[in-house]
Structures are given as structure tokens and as C-alpha cells.
mmCIF file of C-alpha atoms in Angstrom:
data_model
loop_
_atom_site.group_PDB
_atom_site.id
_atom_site.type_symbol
_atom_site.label_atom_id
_atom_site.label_comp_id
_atom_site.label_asym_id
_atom_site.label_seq_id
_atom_site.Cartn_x
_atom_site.Cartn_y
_atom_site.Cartn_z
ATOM 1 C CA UNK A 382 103.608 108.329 137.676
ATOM 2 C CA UNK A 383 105.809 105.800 139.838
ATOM 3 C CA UNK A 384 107.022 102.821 137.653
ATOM 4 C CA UNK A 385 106.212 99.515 138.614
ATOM 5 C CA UNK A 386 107.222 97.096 136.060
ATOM 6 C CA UNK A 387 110.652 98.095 133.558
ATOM 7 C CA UNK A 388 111.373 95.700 130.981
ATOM 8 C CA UNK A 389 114.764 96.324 129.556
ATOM 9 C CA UNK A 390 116.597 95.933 126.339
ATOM 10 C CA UNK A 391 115.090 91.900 126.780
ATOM 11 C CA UNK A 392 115.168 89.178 124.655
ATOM 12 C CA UNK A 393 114.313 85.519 124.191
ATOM 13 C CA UNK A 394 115.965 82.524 122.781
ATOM 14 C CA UNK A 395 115.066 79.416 122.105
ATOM 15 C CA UNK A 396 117.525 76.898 121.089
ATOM 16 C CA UNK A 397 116.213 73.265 119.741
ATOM 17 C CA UNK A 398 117.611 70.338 118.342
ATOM 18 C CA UNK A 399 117.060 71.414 114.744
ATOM 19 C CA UNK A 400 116.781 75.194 115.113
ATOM 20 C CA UNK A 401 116.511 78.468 116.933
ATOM 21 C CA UNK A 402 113.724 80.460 118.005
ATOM 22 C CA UNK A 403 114.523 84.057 118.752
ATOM 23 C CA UNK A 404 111.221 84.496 120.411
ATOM 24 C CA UNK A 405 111.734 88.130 121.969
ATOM 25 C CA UNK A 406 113.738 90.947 120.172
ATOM 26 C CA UNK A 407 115.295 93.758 122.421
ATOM 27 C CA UNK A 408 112.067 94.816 123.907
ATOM 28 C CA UNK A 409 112.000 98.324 126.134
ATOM 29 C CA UNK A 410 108.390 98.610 128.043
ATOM 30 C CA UNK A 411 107.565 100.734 130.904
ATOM 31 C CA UNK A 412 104.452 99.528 132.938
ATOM 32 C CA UNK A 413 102.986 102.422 135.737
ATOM 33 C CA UNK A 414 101.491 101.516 139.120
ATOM 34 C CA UNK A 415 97.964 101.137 138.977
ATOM 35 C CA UNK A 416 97.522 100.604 135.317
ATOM 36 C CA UNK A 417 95.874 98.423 133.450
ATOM 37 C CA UNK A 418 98.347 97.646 130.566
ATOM 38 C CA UNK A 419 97.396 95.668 127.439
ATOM 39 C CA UNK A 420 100.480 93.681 125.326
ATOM 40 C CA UNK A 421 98.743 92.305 122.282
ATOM 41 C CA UNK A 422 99.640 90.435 118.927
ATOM 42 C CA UNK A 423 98.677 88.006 117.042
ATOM 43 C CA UNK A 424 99.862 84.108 117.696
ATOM 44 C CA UNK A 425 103.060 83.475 118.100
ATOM 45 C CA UNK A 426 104.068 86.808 118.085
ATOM 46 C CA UNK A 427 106.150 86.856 121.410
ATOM 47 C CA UNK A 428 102.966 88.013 124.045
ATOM 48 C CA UNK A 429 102.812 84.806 126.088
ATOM 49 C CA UNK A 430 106.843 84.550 126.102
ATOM 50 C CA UNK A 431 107.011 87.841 127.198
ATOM 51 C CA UNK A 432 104.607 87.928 129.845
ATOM 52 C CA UNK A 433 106.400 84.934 131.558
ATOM 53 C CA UNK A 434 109.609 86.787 131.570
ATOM 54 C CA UNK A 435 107.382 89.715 134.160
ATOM 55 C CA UNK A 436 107.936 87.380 136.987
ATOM 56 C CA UNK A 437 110.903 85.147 135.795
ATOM 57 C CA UNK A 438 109.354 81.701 134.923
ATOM 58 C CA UNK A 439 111.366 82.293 131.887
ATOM 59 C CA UNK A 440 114.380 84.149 132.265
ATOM 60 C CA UNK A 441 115.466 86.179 129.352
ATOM 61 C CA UNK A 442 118.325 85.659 127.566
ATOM 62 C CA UNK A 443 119.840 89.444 127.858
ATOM 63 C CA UNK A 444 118.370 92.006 129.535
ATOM 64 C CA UNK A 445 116.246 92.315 132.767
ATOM 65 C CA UNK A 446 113.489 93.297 134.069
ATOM 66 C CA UNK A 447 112.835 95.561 137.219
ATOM 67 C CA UNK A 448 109.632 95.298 139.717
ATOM 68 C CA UNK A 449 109.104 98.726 141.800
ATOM 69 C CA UNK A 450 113.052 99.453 140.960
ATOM 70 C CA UNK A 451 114.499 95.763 141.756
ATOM 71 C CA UNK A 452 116.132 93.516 138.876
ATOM 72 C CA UNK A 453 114.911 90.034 138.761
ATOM 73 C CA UNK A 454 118.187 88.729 137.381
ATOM 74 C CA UNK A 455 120.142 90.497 140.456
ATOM 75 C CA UNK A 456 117.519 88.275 143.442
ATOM 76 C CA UNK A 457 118.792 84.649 144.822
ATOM 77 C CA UNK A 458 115.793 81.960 144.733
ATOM 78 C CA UNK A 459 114.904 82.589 147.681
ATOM 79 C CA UNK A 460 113.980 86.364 146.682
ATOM 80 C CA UNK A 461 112.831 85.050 143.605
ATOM 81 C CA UNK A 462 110.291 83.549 145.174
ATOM 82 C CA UNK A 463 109.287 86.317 148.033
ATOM 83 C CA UNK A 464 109.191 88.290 144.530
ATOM 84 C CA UNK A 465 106.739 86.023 143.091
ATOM 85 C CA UNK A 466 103.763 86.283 145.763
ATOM 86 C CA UNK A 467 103.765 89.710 144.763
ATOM 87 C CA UNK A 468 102.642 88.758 140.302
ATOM 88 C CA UNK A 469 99.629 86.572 140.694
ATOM 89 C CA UNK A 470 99.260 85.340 137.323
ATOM 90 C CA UNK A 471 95.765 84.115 135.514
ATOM 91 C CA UNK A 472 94.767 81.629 132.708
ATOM 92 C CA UNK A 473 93.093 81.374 129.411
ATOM 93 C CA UNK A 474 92.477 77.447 131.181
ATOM 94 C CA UNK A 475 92.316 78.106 134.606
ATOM 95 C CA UNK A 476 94.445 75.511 136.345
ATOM 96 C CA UNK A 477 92.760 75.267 139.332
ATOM 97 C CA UNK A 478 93.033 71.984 141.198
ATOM 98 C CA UNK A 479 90.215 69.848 140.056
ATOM 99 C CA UNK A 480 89.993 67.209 143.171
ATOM 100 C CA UNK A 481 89.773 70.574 145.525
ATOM 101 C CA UNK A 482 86.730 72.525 146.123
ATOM 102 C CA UNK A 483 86.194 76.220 145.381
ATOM 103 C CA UNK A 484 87.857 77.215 149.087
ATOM 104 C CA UNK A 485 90.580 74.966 148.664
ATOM 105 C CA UNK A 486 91.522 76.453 145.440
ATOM 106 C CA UNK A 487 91.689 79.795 146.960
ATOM 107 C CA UNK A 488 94.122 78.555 149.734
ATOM 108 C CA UNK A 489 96.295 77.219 148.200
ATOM 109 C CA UNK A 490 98.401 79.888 147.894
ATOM 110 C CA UNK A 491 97.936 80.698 151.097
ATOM 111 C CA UNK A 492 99.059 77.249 152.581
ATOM 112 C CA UNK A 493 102.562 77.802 150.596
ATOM 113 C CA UNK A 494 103.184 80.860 152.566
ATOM 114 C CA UNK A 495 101.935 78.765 155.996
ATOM 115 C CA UNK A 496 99.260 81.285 156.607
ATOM 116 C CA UNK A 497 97.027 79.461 159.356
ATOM 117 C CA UNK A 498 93.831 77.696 157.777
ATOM 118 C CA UNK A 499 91.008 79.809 160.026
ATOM 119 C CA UNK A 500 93.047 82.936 158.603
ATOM 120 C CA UNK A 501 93.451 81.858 154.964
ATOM 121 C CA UNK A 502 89.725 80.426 154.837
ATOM 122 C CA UNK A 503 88.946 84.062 156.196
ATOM 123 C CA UNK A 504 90.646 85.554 153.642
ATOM 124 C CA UNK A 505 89.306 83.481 151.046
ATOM 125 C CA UNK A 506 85.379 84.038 151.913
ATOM 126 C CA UNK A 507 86.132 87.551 151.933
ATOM 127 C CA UNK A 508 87.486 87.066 148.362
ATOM 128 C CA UNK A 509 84.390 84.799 146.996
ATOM 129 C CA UNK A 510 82.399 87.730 147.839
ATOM 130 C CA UNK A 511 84.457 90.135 145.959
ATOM 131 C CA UNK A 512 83.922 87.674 142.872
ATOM 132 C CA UNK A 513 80.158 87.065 143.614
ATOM 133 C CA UNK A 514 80.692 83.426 144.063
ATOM 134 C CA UNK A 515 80.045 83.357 147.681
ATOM 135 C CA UNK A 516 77.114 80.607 147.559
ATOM 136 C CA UNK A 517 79.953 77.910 145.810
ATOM 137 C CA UNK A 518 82.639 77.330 148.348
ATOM 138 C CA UNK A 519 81.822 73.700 148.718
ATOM 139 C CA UNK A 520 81.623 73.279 144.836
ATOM 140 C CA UNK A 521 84.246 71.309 142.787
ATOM 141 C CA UNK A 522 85.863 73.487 139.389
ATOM 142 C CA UNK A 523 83.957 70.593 137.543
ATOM 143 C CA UNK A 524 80.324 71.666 138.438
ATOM 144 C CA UNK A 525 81.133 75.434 137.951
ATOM 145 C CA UNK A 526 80.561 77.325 134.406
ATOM 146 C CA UNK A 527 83.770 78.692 132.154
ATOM 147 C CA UNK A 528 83.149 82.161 133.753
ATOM 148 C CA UNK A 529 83.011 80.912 137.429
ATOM 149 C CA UNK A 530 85.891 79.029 137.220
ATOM 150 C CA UNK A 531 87.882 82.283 136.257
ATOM 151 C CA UNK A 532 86.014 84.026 138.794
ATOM 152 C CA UNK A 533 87.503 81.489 141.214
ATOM 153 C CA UNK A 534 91.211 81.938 139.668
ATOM 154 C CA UNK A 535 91.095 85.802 140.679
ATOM 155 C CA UNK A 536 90.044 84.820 143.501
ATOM 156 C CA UNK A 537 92.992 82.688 144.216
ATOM 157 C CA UNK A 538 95.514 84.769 142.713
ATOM 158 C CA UNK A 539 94.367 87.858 144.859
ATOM 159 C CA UNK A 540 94.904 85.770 148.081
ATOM 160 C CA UNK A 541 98.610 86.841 148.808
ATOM 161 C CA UNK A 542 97.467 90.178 148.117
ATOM 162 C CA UNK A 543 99.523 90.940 144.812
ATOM 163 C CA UNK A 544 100.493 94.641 143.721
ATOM 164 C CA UNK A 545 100.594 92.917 139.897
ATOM 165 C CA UNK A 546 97.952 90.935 138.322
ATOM 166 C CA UNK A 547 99.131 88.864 134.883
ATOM 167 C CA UNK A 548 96.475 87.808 132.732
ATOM 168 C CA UNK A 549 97.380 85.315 130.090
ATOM 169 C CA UNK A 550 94.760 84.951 127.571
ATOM 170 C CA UNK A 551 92.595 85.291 130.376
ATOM 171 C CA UNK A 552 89.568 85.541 128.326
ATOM 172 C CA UNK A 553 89.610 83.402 125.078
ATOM 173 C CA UNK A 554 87.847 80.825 126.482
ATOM 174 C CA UNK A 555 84.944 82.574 127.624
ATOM 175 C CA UNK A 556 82.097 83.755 125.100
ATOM 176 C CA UNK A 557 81.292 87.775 124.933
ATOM 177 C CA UNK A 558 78.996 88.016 127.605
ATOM 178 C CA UNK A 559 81.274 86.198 130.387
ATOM 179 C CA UNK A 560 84.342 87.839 128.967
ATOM 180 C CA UNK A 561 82.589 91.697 129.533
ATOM 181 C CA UNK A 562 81.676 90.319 132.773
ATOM 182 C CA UNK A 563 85.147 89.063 133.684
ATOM 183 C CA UNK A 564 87.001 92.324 132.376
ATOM 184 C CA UNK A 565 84.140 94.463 134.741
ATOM 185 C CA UNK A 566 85.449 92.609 137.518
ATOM 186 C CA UNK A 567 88.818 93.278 136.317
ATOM 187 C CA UNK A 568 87.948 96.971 136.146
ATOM 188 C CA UNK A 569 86.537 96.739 139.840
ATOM 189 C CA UNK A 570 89.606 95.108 141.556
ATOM 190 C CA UNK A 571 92.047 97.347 139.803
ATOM 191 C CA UNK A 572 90.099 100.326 141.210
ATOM 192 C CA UNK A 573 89.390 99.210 144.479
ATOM 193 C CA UNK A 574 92.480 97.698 144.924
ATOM 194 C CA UNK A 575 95.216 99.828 142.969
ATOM 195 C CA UNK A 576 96.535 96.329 141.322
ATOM 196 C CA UNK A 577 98.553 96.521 138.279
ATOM 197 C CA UNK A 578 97.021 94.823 135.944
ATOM 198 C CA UNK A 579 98.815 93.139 132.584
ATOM 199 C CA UNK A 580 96.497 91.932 129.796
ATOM 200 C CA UNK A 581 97.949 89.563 127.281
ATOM 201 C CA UNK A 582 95.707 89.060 124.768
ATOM 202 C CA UNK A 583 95.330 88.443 120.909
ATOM 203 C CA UNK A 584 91.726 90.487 120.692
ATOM 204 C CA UNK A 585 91.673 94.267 120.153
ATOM 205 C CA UNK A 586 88.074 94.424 121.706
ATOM 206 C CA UNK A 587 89.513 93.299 124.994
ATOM 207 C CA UNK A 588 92.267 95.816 124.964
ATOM 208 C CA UNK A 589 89.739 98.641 123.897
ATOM 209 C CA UNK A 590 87.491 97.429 126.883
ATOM 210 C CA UNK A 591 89.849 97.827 129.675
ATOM 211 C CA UNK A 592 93.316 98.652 129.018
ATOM 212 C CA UNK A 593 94.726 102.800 129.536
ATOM 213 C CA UNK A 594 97.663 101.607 127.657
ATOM 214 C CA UNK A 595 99.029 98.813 125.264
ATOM 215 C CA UNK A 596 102.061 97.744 123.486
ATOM 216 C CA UNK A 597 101.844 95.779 120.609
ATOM 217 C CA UNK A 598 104.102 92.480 119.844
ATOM 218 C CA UNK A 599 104.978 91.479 116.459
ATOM 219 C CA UNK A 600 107.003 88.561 115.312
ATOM 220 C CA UNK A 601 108.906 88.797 118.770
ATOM 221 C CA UNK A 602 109.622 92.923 118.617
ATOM 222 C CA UNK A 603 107.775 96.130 119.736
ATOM 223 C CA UNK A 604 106.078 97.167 117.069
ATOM 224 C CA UNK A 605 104.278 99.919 118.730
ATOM 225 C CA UNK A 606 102.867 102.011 122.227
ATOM 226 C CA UNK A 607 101.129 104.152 123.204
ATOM 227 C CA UNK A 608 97.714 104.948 124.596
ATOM 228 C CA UNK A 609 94.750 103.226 123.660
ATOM 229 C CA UNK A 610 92.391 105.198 121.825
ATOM 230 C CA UNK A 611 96.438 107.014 120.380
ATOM 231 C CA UNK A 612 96.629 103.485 118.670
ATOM 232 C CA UNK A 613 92.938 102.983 117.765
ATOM 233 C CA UNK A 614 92.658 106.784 115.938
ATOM 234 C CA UNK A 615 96.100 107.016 114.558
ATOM 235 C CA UNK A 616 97.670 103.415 114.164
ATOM 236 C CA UNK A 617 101.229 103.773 112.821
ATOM 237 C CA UNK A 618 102.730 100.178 112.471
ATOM 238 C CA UNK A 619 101.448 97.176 109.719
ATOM 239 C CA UNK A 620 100.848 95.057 112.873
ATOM 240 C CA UNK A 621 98.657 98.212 114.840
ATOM 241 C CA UNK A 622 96.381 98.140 111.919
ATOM 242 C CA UNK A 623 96.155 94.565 111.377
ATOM 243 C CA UNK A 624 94.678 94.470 115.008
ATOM 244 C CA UNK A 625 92.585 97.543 114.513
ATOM 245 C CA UNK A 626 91.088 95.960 111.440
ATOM 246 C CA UNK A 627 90.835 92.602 112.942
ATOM 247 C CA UNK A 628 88.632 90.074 111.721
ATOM 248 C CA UNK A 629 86.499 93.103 109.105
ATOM 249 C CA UNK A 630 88.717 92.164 105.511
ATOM 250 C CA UNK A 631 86.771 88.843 104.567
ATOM 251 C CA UNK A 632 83.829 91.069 104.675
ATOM 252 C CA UNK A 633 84.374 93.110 101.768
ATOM 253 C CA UNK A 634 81.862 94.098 99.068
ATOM 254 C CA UNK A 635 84.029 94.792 95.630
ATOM 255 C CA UNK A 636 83.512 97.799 93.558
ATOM 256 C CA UNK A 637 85.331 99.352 90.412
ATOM 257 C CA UNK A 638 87.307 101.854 92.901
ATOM 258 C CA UNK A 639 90.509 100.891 94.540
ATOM 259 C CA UNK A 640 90.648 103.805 96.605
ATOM 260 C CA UNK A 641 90.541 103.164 100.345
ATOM 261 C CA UNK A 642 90.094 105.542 103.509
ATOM 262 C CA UNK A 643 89.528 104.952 107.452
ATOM 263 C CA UNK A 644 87.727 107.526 109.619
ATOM 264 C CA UNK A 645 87.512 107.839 112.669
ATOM 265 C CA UNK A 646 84.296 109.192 115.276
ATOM 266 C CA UNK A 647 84.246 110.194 118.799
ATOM 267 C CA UNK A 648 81.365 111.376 120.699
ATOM 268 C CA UNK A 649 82.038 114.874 120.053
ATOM 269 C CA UNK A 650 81.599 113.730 116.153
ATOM 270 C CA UNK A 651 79.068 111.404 115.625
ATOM 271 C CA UNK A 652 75.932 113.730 115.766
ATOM 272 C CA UNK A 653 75.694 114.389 112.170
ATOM 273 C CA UNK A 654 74.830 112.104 109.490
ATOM 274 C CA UNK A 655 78.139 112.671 108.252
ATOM 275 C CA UNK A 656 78.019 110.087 105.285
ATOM 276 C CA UNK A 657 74.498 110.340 104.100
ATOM 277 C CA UNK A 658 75.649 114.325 103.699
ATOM 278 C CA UNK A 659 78.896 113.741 101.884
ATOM 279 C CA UNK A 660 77.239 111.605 99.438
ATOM 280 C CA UNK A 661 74.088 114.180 99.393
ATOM 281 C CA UNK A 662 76.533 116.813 98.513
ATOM 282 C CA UNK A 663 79.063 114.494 96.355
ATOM 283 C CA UNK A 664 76.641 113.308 94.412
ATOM 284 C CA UNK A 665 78.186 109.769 94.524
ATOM 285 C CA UNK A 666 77.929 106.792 96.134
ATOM 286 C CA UNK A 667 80.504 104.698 98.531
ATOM 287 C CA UNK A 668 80.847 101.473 99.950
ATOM 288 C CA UNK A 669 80.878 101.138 103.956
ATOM 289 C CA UNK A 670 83.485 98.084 104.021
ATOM 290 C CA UNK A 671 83.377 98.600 107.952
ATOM 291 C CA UNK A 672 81.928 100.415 110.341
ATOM 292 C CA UNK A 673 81.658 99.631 114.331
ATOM 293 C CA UNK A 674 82.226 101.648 117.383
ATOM 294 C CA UNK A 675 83.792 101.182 120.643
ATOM 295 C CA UNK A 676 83.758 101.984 124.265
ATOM 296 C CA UNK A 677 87.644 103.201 125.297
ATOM 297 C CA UNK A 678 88.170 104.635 128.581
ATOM 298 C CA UNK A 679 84.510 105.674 129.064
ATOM 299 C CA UNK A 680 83.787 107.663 125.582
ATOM 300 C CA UNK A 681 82.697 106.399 122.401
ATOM 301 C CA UNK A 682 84.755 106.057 119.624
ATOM 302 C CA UNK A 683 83.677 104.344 115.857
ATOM 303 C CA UNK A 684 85.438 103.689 112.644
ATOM 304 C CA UNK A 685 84.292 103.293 109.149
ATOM 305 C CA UNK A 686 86.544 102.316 105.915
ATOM 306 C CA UNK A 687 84.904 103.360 102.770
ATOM 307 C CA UNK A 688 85.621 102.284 99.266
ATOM 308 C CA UNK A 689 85.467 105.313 97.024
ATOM 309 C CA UNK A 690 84.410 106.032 94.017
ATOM 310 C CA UNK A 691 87.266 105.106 90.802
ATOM 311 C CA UNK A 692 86.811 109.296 89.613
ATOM 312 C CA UNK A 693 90.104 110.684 91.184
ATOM 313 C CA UNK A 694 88.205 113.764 91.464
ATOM 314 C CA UNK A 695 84.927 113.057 93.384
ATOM 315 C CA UNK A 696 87.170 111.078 95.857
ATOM 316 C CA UNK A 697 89.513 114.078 96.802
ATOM 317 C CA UNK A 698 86.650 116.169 96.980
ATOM 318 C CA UNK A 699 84.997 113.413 99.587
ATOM 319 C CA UNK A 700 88.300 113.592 101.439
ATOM 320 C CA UNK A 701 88.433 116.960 101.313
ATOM 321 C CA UNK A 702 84.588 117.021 102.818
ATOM 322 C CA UNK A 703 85.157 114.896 105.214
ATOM 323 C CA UNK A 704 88.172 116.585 106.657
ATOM 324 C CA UNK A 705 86.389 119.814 106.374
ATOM 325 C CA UNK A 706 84.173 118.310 109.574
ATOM 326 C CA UNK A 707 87.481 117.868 111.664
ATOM 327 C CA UNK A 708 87.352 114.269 111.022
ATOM 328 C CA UNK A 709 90.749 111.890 111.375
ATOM 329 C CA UNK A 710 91.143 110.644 108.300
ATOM 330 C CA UNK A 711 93.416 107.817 106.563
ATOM 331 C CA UNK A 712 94.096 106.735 103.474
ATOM 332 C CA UNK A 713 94.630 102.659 103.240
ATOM 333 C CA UNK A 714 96.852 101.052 100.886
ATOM 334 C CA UNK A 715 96.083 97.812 99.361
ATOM 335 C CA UNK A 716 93.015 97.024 101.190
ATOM 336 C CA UNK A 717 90.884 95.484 98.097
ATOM 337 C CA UNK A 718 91.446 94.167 95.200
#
């Protein structure tokens, strides 16, 4: 596949009055044309950093980065900014102009490249009806919902007709059903369109819901890459499965075994009562500390970590069950107690 985005060997530093802040760590990432690419971490892991180093608003320290083969750190200003029109860039906040209506917003990109106002208003009614928001043109950002108003920053960013889309956090201020919404249209314009599309994000669910690929950011290095569902089966790093457990630990139920595994379903294996049968034929009981399942890349894959039982032997012989059925399984270490 033709690379679009090649992020080499960069890093980041910050130096303050009272300290330094080495925000990025050497980091090697290879982004493909027409993907939909997910960088993820927790806060203050390096994501946002990173992502502003795509199109140069923060130039790294060492290192580069190339777009379709051309290094940022080689182009004058004046490329810089021809560069530019080419990332469109999204926000968790939206910053649209709040004293301009919906149109206006969209423009205004298009006035800073002196496109003529019948053409760019043309081009911007064509885009409210790619976002569904035809009806608000003459609105003002302050009488539109939190999903509207990032409706209208696609909108705006697609105006110069970008071949990359960043999307800071693009999401986190938007509640579940507006966010699925907002990553559908997502899906739409990257298909229709061929756009690149870069998701920073802290939420697994969003990567899982859109992204082919992801890398994951920890403490300002690349802890992992890969695939999506690659990560979500068979997560390597501490950081991967910090993310792939996200949120589930506080949930716990204790029990007298310390003994932890993950397994992991996909629609080929979810037909049997897999569970209910391994206790049937175990003859002992386990605790389901987690269980969910998830949509990535149009199949359905679930996970469950179960507590087993403290007898050595009746867990090895649920492992051994379980793995029997050609199902992934891990063992967890330190998960309770």
C-alpha cells in the first residue's frame, strides 16, 4: 500500500523554567493512504503532542516526518503552509467561530486560500449535506447541539479538500450515541472520499469502532502496533492491556482463587455455551470478572476474564478445556488481590 504519512525516529522536548519534559521518545510510525489509523494512550502519554507534530504546529526536536514522500523539516513557510491545506485537523472542543454562522464557519478556510465567496458558499452547501446539517446554515455554533457542532467542524475541515483528516479527541465530548454517530460519518467520508484519517484518542471503544490500525503511546514511546483486532486478541505490551481492560478492574467480585485468564470470542466461536459447558464438565464454578464484545472491522469479537478456582488442578484442566475449543487464551498476572 502507498505510504502517506512516515514519522521518523521523532521526538519531543519540552524545556521549562524548572524542568524538562521529554514528551515524545524516538517514535517510528508508518500511516497508509486511505486508512483510518488510531494512536491511543492514556493522558499525558504523548498522543496529542504527537499528533501536532503530523502537520508541524509543533516541530519535533529530532527527526521528521514525511507526507506522500516530502519532509516537513526540509519545506520553507511558505510550503509549510501549501502543506497544511492538505491535514485538516478536528477538535475534542470544536473551535469554530462563535460570532459566525454555520456557512461562515465552513468558509473560512476557504476565504484564506481567496477562493471566491459564490464558489466557497457552493462548496460549503454541498458539504452541509454530506454532514446532514443542511437545514442550519443560518444557525450560530451557540444554538446547535455538541454533535452538530462537530458535524459542522468536518464540514469545515473538508472544505480545502484534504487527503489527511486529524482528529484530536474528536469525540470525548460527545455522549455514546453522538460519538457512534460522528465515527459513522467518519466511516462514510473516509470511504467515499479515500481521506486518511488519524484518530487520537484515549478510549479503546473508539479505536475498536473505526480504526484498521493503531499504535499505542505510552509515557511518550511506542509501546505497540499493529492491527486492531492483532492488539485486541493478543495484546503484548503493559500499556495494550491496560487499554484493552479499560475501565473493567474496579468491577471485580473477590474469590479465594488468584488465578486469572482472558479469552477471547469471534463470531466463528461464540455459538456454544462455552462456559456453562466447562463448568458442566469441570464440575466447578468461576467468576466472570468481565465479559463484553465488540464490533472490529465488521465481525464480532468478545472477551471474558475469569477468576478460577484456588485447586491448581481443576484450573489447568479448565485451561486445558477451553483451549481444546480453539479458543485464544491468556493467563493474567496480578489482576486481583
Amino acid at each position: 500500500m502507498e505510504t502517506m504519512i512516515q514519522i521518523k525516529d521523532v521526538t519531543k522536548t519540552f524545556v521549562g523554567k524548572d524542568n524538562t519534559v521529554e514528551a515524545l521518545k524516538g517514535i517510528d510510525l508508518e500511516i497508509h493512504k486511505g486508512e483510518i489509523y488510531g494512536i491511543i494512550g492514556m493522558s499525558g502519554a504523548g498522543k496529542s503532542t504527537l499528533v501536532r507534530c503530523l502537520n508541524f504546529l509543533e516541530r519535533p526536536t529530532s527527526g521528521t516526518v514525511y507526507i506522500e514522500g516530502k519532509d516537513l523539516a526540509a519545506l520553507n513557510n511558505s510550503e509549510l503552509r501549501r502543506m497544511r491545506t492538505q491535514i485538516a485537523m478536528i477538535f475534542q472542543h470544536f473551535n469554530l467561530l462563535m460570532q459566525r454562522t454555520v456557512i461562515d464557519n465552513i468558509c473560512f478556510p476557504m476565504e484564506i486560500t481567496k477562493t471566491s465567496r459564490k464558489d466557497a458558499e457552493a462548496r460549503a452547501r454541498e458539504l452541509l449535506s454530506i454532514v446532514g446539517l443542511t437545514e442550519k446554515e443560518r444557525a450560530y455554533p451557540a444554538q446547535l447541539s455538541g454533535g452538530q457542532k462537530q458535524r459542522v467542524a468536518i464540514a469545515r475541515a473538508l472544505a480545502t479538500n484534504p487527503k489527511i483528516l486529524l482528529c484530536d479527541e474528536a469525540t470525548s465530548a460527545l455522549d455514546p450515541t453522538t460519538t457512534k454517530a460522528i465515527l459513522n460519518l467518519l466511516k462514510e467520508i473516509n470511504v467515499k472520499y479515500g481521506i486518511t484519517i488519524v484518530i487520537i484518542t484515549h478510549e479503546m471503544s473508539v479505536v475498536q469502532e473505526i480504526c484498521s490500525h493503531v499504535a499505542i503511546i505510552d509515557e511518550g514511546t511506542l509501546a505497540e502496533t499493529g492491527t486492531v483486532e492483532e492488539v485486541f486478541q493478543r495484546p503484548k505490551s503493559k500499556a495494550a492491556k491496560k487499554l484493552v481492560f479499560q475501565g473493567e478492574r474496579d468491577q471485580r467480585e473477590e474469590m479465594k482463587g488468584k488465578r486469572c485468564i482472558r479469552i477471547v470470542f469471534t463470531s466463528n466461536s461464540s455459538f456454544e455455551p462455552v462456559i456453562a459447558n466447562m463448568v458442566l464438565a469441570c464440575n466447578t464454578p468461576v467468576n466472570i470478572l468481565l465479559a463484553d464484545t465488540r464490533d472490529i472491522g465488521g465481525v464480532a469479537h468478545g472477551q471474558m476474564i475469569l477468576q478460577l478456582p484456588e485447586d491448581e488442578e481443576a484450573a489447568e484442566k479448565m485451561i486445558q478445556y477451553l483451549k481444546n475449543r480453539k479458543l485464544e487464551v491468556e493467563e493474567l498476572d496480578n489482576y486481583v488481590g
